[in-house]
Amino acid sequence: MHPAFSIIVFTTLSGLGYGLAAVLGLGILDPAAMATKLAHLAALVLIGVGLLSSTLHLGNPQRAWRALSQWRSSWLSREGVMALLTFLPLLWSAWFAVVEGRHAPVAGLLGAAGAAVTIYCTGMIYASLKSVQTWHTPLTPLCFILFALSGGLTLASLAGAAGGGDALWPALGAIAATIAAWIAKTAWRRRMLSLRPLSTPETATGLGSIGKVRLFERPHMNENYLTREMGFVIARKHAAKLARISFLAGGALPVLLLLVAAALSAVPVTAAVVIACAALLHYAGMFVERWLFFAEARHAVMNYYEG
Amino acid sequence: MTSLPTERSAKKLGLVIDLDVCVGCHACVVSCKEWNTGGYGAALSDQDPYGPNVSGTFLNRIHSFEVVPEGGEVIGEAGEARIVHFPKSCLHCDDAPCVTVCPTGASYKRGEDGIVLVDEDKCIGCGLCAWACPYGAREMDLAAGVMKKCTLCVDRIYNETLQEVDRVPSCVRTCPANARHYGDLADPSSAVSIMVAERGGIDLMPEQGTRPVNKYLPPRPRKPLAASAGALLAENTTGASGFFAWLDGMLDRI
Ligand code: SF4
Ligand code: SF4
Ligand code: SF4
């Protein structure tokens, strides 16, 4: 599948924003600290920029409101509805933190729950597509949720350390979430690499009863919408390398840095700098991970194109 | 409404495509584009139409495949491999995944005849339905920013201003080889249903669980050309008799 920049930015930024918002909603940071107030605003900005970016790939964004109507059947619609609903408790929490300097437990918990459900819906948009076998597994939303949590906890420990408070617990939480996320992701990738294709050129054409089917002539000489959108192919060796890069940047290095920060938690300023590096690496890792999520996925229609 | 219709009539309109007969002329591709660019919804645009990177929106496309039987040979005309031309348009699936993923309700399946359509005034051009369709039957129109797909020529088949012979899909009417047939596949006595029963019509990718309405008639069995070739076409001439033995001798001498 074509790795569209706007969708990668959307899923990574909103994931990070919802993860941070959920952690803030649990109230583990000092609500009076300036860094916590900034974290609340950062979460809203990340979510907002992510959602705006998601409208960039629409053919008719002016009617995007219509996407709120089909929540009964469509995961994309559910995601839109949940994203809007979740804004209410998130704004409420942010108001309490920024203006009044205190934690709003009810709004916080509602916001955390809404964030989790929204990310689950994002994951299910992909997991519900039988035509893309790589995505069609409950591990897909699980990875989305765990990566969001690991990014959110990393940013929360940054806010904790920068606020001069105790970053030890959020940092340990971030380490645990990052490890859990990569366990899930490794299972996801193993599954992908061992998949037997559900559909083949033989089942796609129904000609398997005669023999082996090979494309003789394409229906069109140049690219078309289908081959541009679904015909993206990436060399296996590059994919393996990129997968290692995403694991290093999005998993191994941030965990090491967070361990260093946890050991340094008595010196919050140094810890904050170390965690900031971890957060930047984490985002870079997530970007590569999400790029591969699309680039490596093979769509059933490619059975008609030998791709 | 994006959910599949709960109240369905007994009708399932669709196409039956005969892979034994299609000659791969692409006439249906052209007639489909011609009819539908001026018919239902936005025009079917082309990008860079006279340039080197021309591409455009089509609702129907023809692929050509080579099929080689187990242990068969590919070599030239004498081999067992065969070319099958393969027209592909929307199959108007009973369990259409493209419909249920649509966030806006633009994609829908009609209860009265099973045709799957896009209400372009509601479509936001998110492209998710094209991802959900395993067959590649949907193409986004890049000029209009809305999703296009085969309408089963809904603006012809019920159109009383057309002569009765023309009240069939444009591709069906055009096909010079009569490889495309249109009718009610839920009615066992319809011509298309009889064809499907007699020729063993098949579903494409049944494993995707979409339950397509359109059916494909597999190519009839065929013996390799070499099996029916006369003595002169054979690789060696031992065993030739009569006129061919005489001709063989003459040709050897000169
Ligand atoms: S062929 Fe594709 S577009 Fe047509 S109904 Fe089936 S899933 Fe939908
Ligand atoms: S592209 Fe249009 S028809 Fe397709 S899912 Fe999106 S809104 Fe629905
Ligand atoms: S039925 Fe009409 S819209 Fe569908 S492929 Fe044939 S000509 Fe095109």
PDB file of N, CA and C in Angstrom, chain A residues 70-74 78, chain B residues 1-9 12 90-102 105-117 129 132 138 149 208-213:
ATOM      1  N   GLN A  70     -21.901   7.530   9.878  1.00  0.00           N
ATOM      2  CA  GLN A  70     -22.088   6.080   9.715  1.00  0.00           C
ATOM      3  C   GLN A  70     -21.410   5.255  10.805  1.00  0.00           C
ATOM      4  N   TRP A  71     -21.475   5.747  12.053  1.00  0.00           N
ATOM      5  CA  TRP A  71     -20.792   5.052  13.130  1.00  0.00           C
ATOM      6  C   TRP A  71     -21.345   3.659  13.379  1.00  0.00           C
ATOM      7  N   ARG A  72     -22.526   3.354  12.847  1.00  0.00           N
ATOM      8  CA  ARG A  72     -23.079   2.022  13.088  1.00  0.00           C
ATOM      9  C   ARG A  72     -22.264   0.944  12.383  1.00  0.00           C
ATOM     10  N   SER A  73     -21.669   1.280  11.249  1.00  0.00           N
ATOM     11  CA  SER A  73     -20.980   0.221  10.502  1.00  0.00           C
ATOM     12  C   SER A  73     -19.511   0.522  10.218  1.00  0.00           C
ATOM     13  N   SER A  74     -19.107   1.804  10.202  1.00  0.00           N
ATOM     14  CA  SER A  74     -17.787   2.138   9.672  1.00  0.00           C
ATOM     15  C   SER A  74     -16.817   2.543  10.785  1.00  0.00           C
ATOM     16  N   ARG A  78     -16.567   5.862  13.190  1.00  0.00           N
ATOM     17  CA  ARG A  78     -16.465   5.754  14.656  1.00  0.00           C
ATOM     18  C   ARG A  78     -15.261   6.546  15.163  1.00  0.00           C
TER      19      ARG A  78
ATOM     20  N   MET B   1     -27.603   4.909   3.365  1.00  0.00           N
ATOM     21  CA  MET B   1     -27.108   4.292   4.610  1.00  0.00           C
ATOM     22  C   MET B   1     -26.004   3.294   4.278  1.00  0.00           C
ATOM     23  N   THR B   2     -24.981   3.333   5.058  1.00  0.00           N
ATOM     24  CA  THR B   2     -23.801   2.537   4.806  1.00  0.00           C
ATOM     25  C   THR B   2     -23.969   1.063   5.152  1.00  0.00           C
ATOM     26  N   SER B   3     -24.904   0.747   6.056  1.00  0.00           N
ATOM     27  CA  SER B   3     -25.111  -0.661   6.350  1.00  0.00           C
ATOM     28  C   SER B   3     -25.696  -1.318   5.107  1.00  0.00           C
ATOM     29  N   LEU B   4     -25.480  -2.625   4.976  1.00  0.00           N
ATOM     30  CA  LEU B   4     -26.060  -3.322   3.832  1.00  0.00           C
ATOM     31  C   LEU B   4     -27.572  -3.353   4.022  1.00  0.00           C
ATOM     32  N   PRO B   5     -28.333  -3.370   2.925  1.00  0.00           N
ATOM     33  CA  PRO B   5     -29.789  -3.311   3.080  1.00  0.00           C
ATOM     34  C   PRO B   5     -30.322  -4.543   3.821  1.00  0.00           C
ATOM     35  N   THR B   6     -31.258  -4.317   4.736  1.00  0.00           N
ATOM     36  CA  THR B   6     -31.843  -5.458   5.437  1.00  0.00           C
ATOM     37  C   THR B   6     -33.045  -5.988   4.662  1.00  0.00           C
ATOM     38  N   GLU B   7     -33.748  -5.063   4.024  1.00  0.00           N
ATOM     39  CA  GLU B   7     -34.879  -5.481   3.197  1.00  0.00           C
ATOM     40  C   GLU B   7     -34.372  -5.639   1.783  1.00  0.00           C
ATOM     41  N   ARG B   8     -34.291  -6.872   1.307  1.00  0.00           N
ATOM     42  CA  ARG B   8     -33.829  -7.056  -0.067  1.00  0.00           C
ATOM     43  C   ARG B   8     -34.933  -7.709  -0.881  1.00  0.00           C
ATOM     44  N   SER B   9     -35.086  -7.247  -2.106  1.00  0.00           N
ATOM     45  CA  SER B   9     -36.048  -7.890  -2.991  1.00  0.00           C
ATOM     46  C   SER B   9     -35.418  -9.181  -3.487  1.00  0.00           C
ATOM     47  N   LYS B  12     -31.383  -9.796  -8.107  1.00  0.00           N
ATOM     48  CA  LYS B  12     -29.940  -9.525  -8.024  1.00  0.00           C
ATOM     49  C   LYS B  12     -29.442  -9.285  -9.432  1.00  0.00           C
ATOM     50  N   CYS B  90     -17.069  -3.868 -11.368  1.00  0.00           N
ATOM     51  CA  CYS B  90     -17.641  -4.174 -10.047  1.00  0.00           C
ATOM     52  C   CYS B  90     -18.529  -5.403 -10.124  1.00  0.00           C
ATOM     53  N   LEU B  91     -18.439  -6.263  -9.095  1.00  0.00           N
ATOM     54  CA  LEU B  91     -19.188  -7.521  -9.079  1.00  0.00           C
ATOM     55  C   LEU B  91     -20.494  -7.387  -8.290  1.00  0.00           C
ATOM     56  N   HIS B  92     -20.804  -6.189  -7.821  1.00  0.00           N
ATOM     57  CA  HIS B  92     -22.041  -5.908  -7.076  1.00  0.00           C
ATOM     58  C   HIS B  92     -22.276  -6.934  -5.959  1.00  0.00           C
ATOM     59  N   CYS B  93     -21.234  -7.115  -5.150  1.00  0.00           N
ATOM     60  CA  CYS B  93     -21.210  -8.149  -4.118  1.00  0.00           C
ATOM     61  C   CYS B  93     -22.403  -8.082  -3.165  1.00  0.00           C
ATOM     62  N   ASP B  94     -22.875  -9.264  -2.751  1.00  0.00           N
ATOM     63  CA  ASP B  94     -23.944  -9.335  -1.751  1.00  0.00           C
ATOM     64  C   ASP B  94     -23.453  -8.863  -0.386  1.00  0.00           C
ATOM     65  N   ASP B  95     -22.233  -9.256  -0.013  1.00  0.00           N
ATOM     66  CA  ASP B  95     -21.644  -8.773   1.239  1.00  0.00           C
ATOM     67  C   ASP B  95     -20.536  -7.798   0.890  1.00  0.00           C
ATOM     68  N   ALA B  96     -20.931  -6.635   0.388  1.00  0.00           N
ATOM     69  CA  ALA B  96     -19.967  -5.693  -0.164  1.00  0.00           C
ATOM     70  C   ALA B  96     -19.190  -4.985   0.944  1.00  0.00           C
ATOM     71  N   PRO B  97     -17.886  -5.279   1.104  1.00  0.00           N
ATOM     72  CA  PRO B  97     -17.102  -4.625   2.154  1.00  0.00           C
ATOM     73  C   PRO B  97     -16.906  -3.140   1.880  1.00  0.00           C
ATOM     74  N   CYS B  98     -16.964  -2.741   0.602  1.00  0.00           N
ATOM     75  CA  CYS B  98     -16.792  -1.334   0.240  1.00  0.00           C
ATOM     76  C   CYS B  98     -17.918  -0.481   0.807  1.00  0.00           C
ATOM     77  N   VAL B  99     -19.084  -1.093   1.011  1.00  0.00           N
ATOM     78  CA  VAL B  99     -20.238  -0.344   1.503  1.00  0.00           C
ATOM     79  C   VAL B  99     -20.118  -0.108   3.002  1.00  0.00           C
ATOM     80  N   THR B 100     -19.798  -1.170   3.747  1.00  0.00           N
ATOM     81  CA  THR B 100     -19.830  -1.033   5.203  1.00  0.00           C
ATOM     82  C   THR B 100     -18.689  -0.184   5.750  1.00  0.00           C
ATOM     83  N   VAL B 101     -17.575  -0.042   5.011  1.00  0.00           N
ATOM     84  CA  VAL B 101     -16.485   0.793   5.538  1.00  0.00           C
ATOM     85  C   VAL B 101     -16.737   2.281   5.315  1.00  0.00           C
ATOM     86  N   CYS B 102     -17.653   2.623   4.425  1.00  0.00           N
ATOM     87  CA  CYS B 102     -17.814   4.029   4.037  1.00  0.00           C
ATOM     88  C   CYS B 102     -18.303   4.872   5.220  1.00  0.00           C
ATOM     89  N   GLY B 105     -21.822   7.242   4.237  1.00  0.00           N
ATOM     90  CA  GLY B 105     -23.073   6.745   3.677  1.00  0.00           C
ATOM     91  C   GLY B 105     -23.161   6.978   2.183  1.00  0.00           C
ATOM     92  N   ALA B 106     -22.066   7.439   1.566  1.00  0.00           N
ATOM     93  CA  ALA B 106     -22.082   7.669   0.118  1.00  0.00           C
ATOM     94  C   ALA B 106     -22.172   6.350  -0.632  1.00  0.00           C
ATOM     95  N   SER B 107     -21.480   5.334  -0.147  1.00  0.00           N
ATOM     96  CA  SER B 107     -21.528   4.021  -0.795  1.00  0.00           C
ATOM     97  C   SER B 107     -22.723   3.258  -0.272  1.00  0.00           C
ATOM     98  N   TYR B 108     -23.512   2.715  -1.160  1.00  0.00           N
ATOM     99  CA  TYR B 108     -24.659   1.942  -0.685  1.00  0.00           C
ATOM    100  C   TYR B 108     -25.026   0.849  -1.677  1.00  0.00           C
ATOM    101  N   LYS B 109     -25.720  -0.132  -1.144  1.00  0.00           N
ATOM    102  CA  LYS B 109     -26.235  -1.215  -1.986  1.00  0.00           C
ATOM    103  C   LYS B 109     -27.738  -1.096  -1.995  1.00  0.00           C
ATOM    104  N   ARG B 110     -28.321  -1.122  -3.187  1.00  0.00           N
ATOM    105  CA  ARG B 110     -29.763  -0.930  -3.270  1.00  0.00           C
ATOM    106  C   ARG B 110     -30.497  -2.215  -2.892  1.00  0.00           C
ATOM    107  N   GLY B 111     -31.538  -2.052  -2.058  1.00  0.00           N
ATOM    108  CA  GLY B 111     -32.329  -3.207  -1.652  1.00  0.00           C
ATOM    109  C   GLY B 111     -33.118  -3.780  -2.820  1.00  0.00           C
ATOM    110  N   GLU B 112     -33.557  -2.899  -3.735  1.00  0.00           N
ATOM    111  CA  GLU B 112     -34.510  -3.378  -4.746  1.00  0.00           C
ATOM    112  C   GLU B 112     -33.878  -4.233  -5.846  1.00  0.00           C
ATOM    113  N   ASP B 113     -32.606  -3.995  -6.176  1.00  0.00           N
ATOM    114  CA  ASP B 113     -32.016  -4.814  -7.241  1.00  0.00           C
ATOM    115  C   ASP B 113     -30.563  -5.188  -6.976  1.00  0.00           C
ATOM    116  N   GLY B 114     -30.024  -4.779  -5.823  1.00  0.00           N
ATOM    117  CA  GLY B 114     -28.676  -5.201  -5.434  1.00  0.00           C
ATOM    118  C   GLY B 114     -27.543  -4.406  -6.063  1.00  0.00           C
ATOM    119  N   ILE B 115     -27.862  -3.360  -6.838  1.00  0.00           N
ATOM    120  CA  ILE B 115     -26.791  -2.577  -7.464  1.00  0.00           C
ATOM    121  C   ILE B 115     -26.046  -1.781  -6.384  1.00  0.00           C
ATOM    122  N   VAL B 116     -24.711  -1.762  -6.467  1.00  0.00           N
ATOM    123  CA  VAL B 116     -23.883  -1.003  -5.519  1.00  0.00           C
ATOM    124  C   VAL B 116     -23.511   0.329  -6.184  1.00  0.00           C
ATOM    125  N   LEU B 117     -23.845   1.427  -5.517  1.00  0.00           N
ATOM    126  CA  LEU B 117     -23.643   2.757  -6.101  1.00  0.00           C
ATOM    127  C   LEU B 117     -22.930   3.689  -5.130  1.00  0.00           C
ATOM    128  N   CYS B 129     -13.129   2.861   0.651  1.00  0.00           N
ATOM    129  CA  CYS B 129     -13.896   1.807  -0.030  1.00  0.00           C
ATOM    130  C   CYS B 129     -13.045   1.118  -1.091  1.00  0.00           C
ATOM    131  N   ALA B 132     -11.060  -1.354   0.586  1.00  0.00           N
ATOM    132  CA  ALA B 132     -11.826  -2.500   1.090  1.00  0.00           C
ATOM    133  C   ALA B 132     -12.198  -3.472  -0.021  1.00  0.00           C
ATOM    134  N   ARG B 138     -12.954  -0.092  -7.822  1.00  0.00           N
ATOM    135  CA  ARG B 138     -13.271   1.318  -7.573  1.00  0.00           C
ATOM    136  C   ARG B 138     -12.058   2.172  -7.876  1.00  0.00           C
ATOM    137  N   LYS B 149     -17.300   4.051  -9.732  1.00  0.00           N
ATOM    138  CA  LYS B 149     -17.371   2.598  -9.898  1.00  0.00           C
ATOM    139  C   LYS B 149     -18.457   2.256 -10.898  1.00  0.00           C
ATOM    140  N   GLN B 208     -12.620 -14.287  -0.027  1.00  0.00           N
ATOM    141  CA  GLN B 208     -12.714 -12.955   0.580  1.00  0.00           C
ATOM    142  C   GLN B 208     -14.084 -12.737   1.213  1.00  0.00           C
ATOM    143  N   GLY B 209     -14.996 -13.662   0.994  1.00  0.00           N
ATOM    144  CA  GLY B 209     -16.298 -13.587   1.661  1.00  0.00           C
ATOM    145  C   GLY B 209     -17.192 -12.459   1.181  1.00  0.00           C
ATOM    146  N   THR B 210     -16.990 -11.996  -0.042  1.00  0.00           N
ATOM    147  CA  THR B 210     -17.788 -10.863  -0.520  1.00  0.00           C
ATOM    148  C   THR B 210     -19.075 -11.310  -1.216  1.00  0.00           C
ATOM    149  N   ARG B 211     -19.178 -12.573  -1.566  1.00  0.00           N
ATOM    150  CA  ARG B 211     -20.321 -13.140  -2.288  1.00  0.00           C
ATOM    151  C   ARG B 211     -20.714 -12.287  -3.504  1.00  0.00           C
ATOM    152  N   PRO B 212     -19.860 -12.288  -4.529  1.00  0.00           N
ATOM    153  CA  PRO B 212     -20.151 -11.487  -5.715  1.00  0.00           C
ATOM    154  C   PRO B 212     -21.420 -11.952  -6.423  1.00  0.00           C
ATOM    155  N   VAL B 213     -22.137 -11.010  -7.017  1.00  0.00           N
ATOM    156  CA  VAL B 213     -23.302 -11.358  -7.834  1.00  0.00           C
ATOM    157  C   VAL B 213     -22.829 -11.733  -9.240  1.00  0.00           C
TER     158      VAL B 213
END
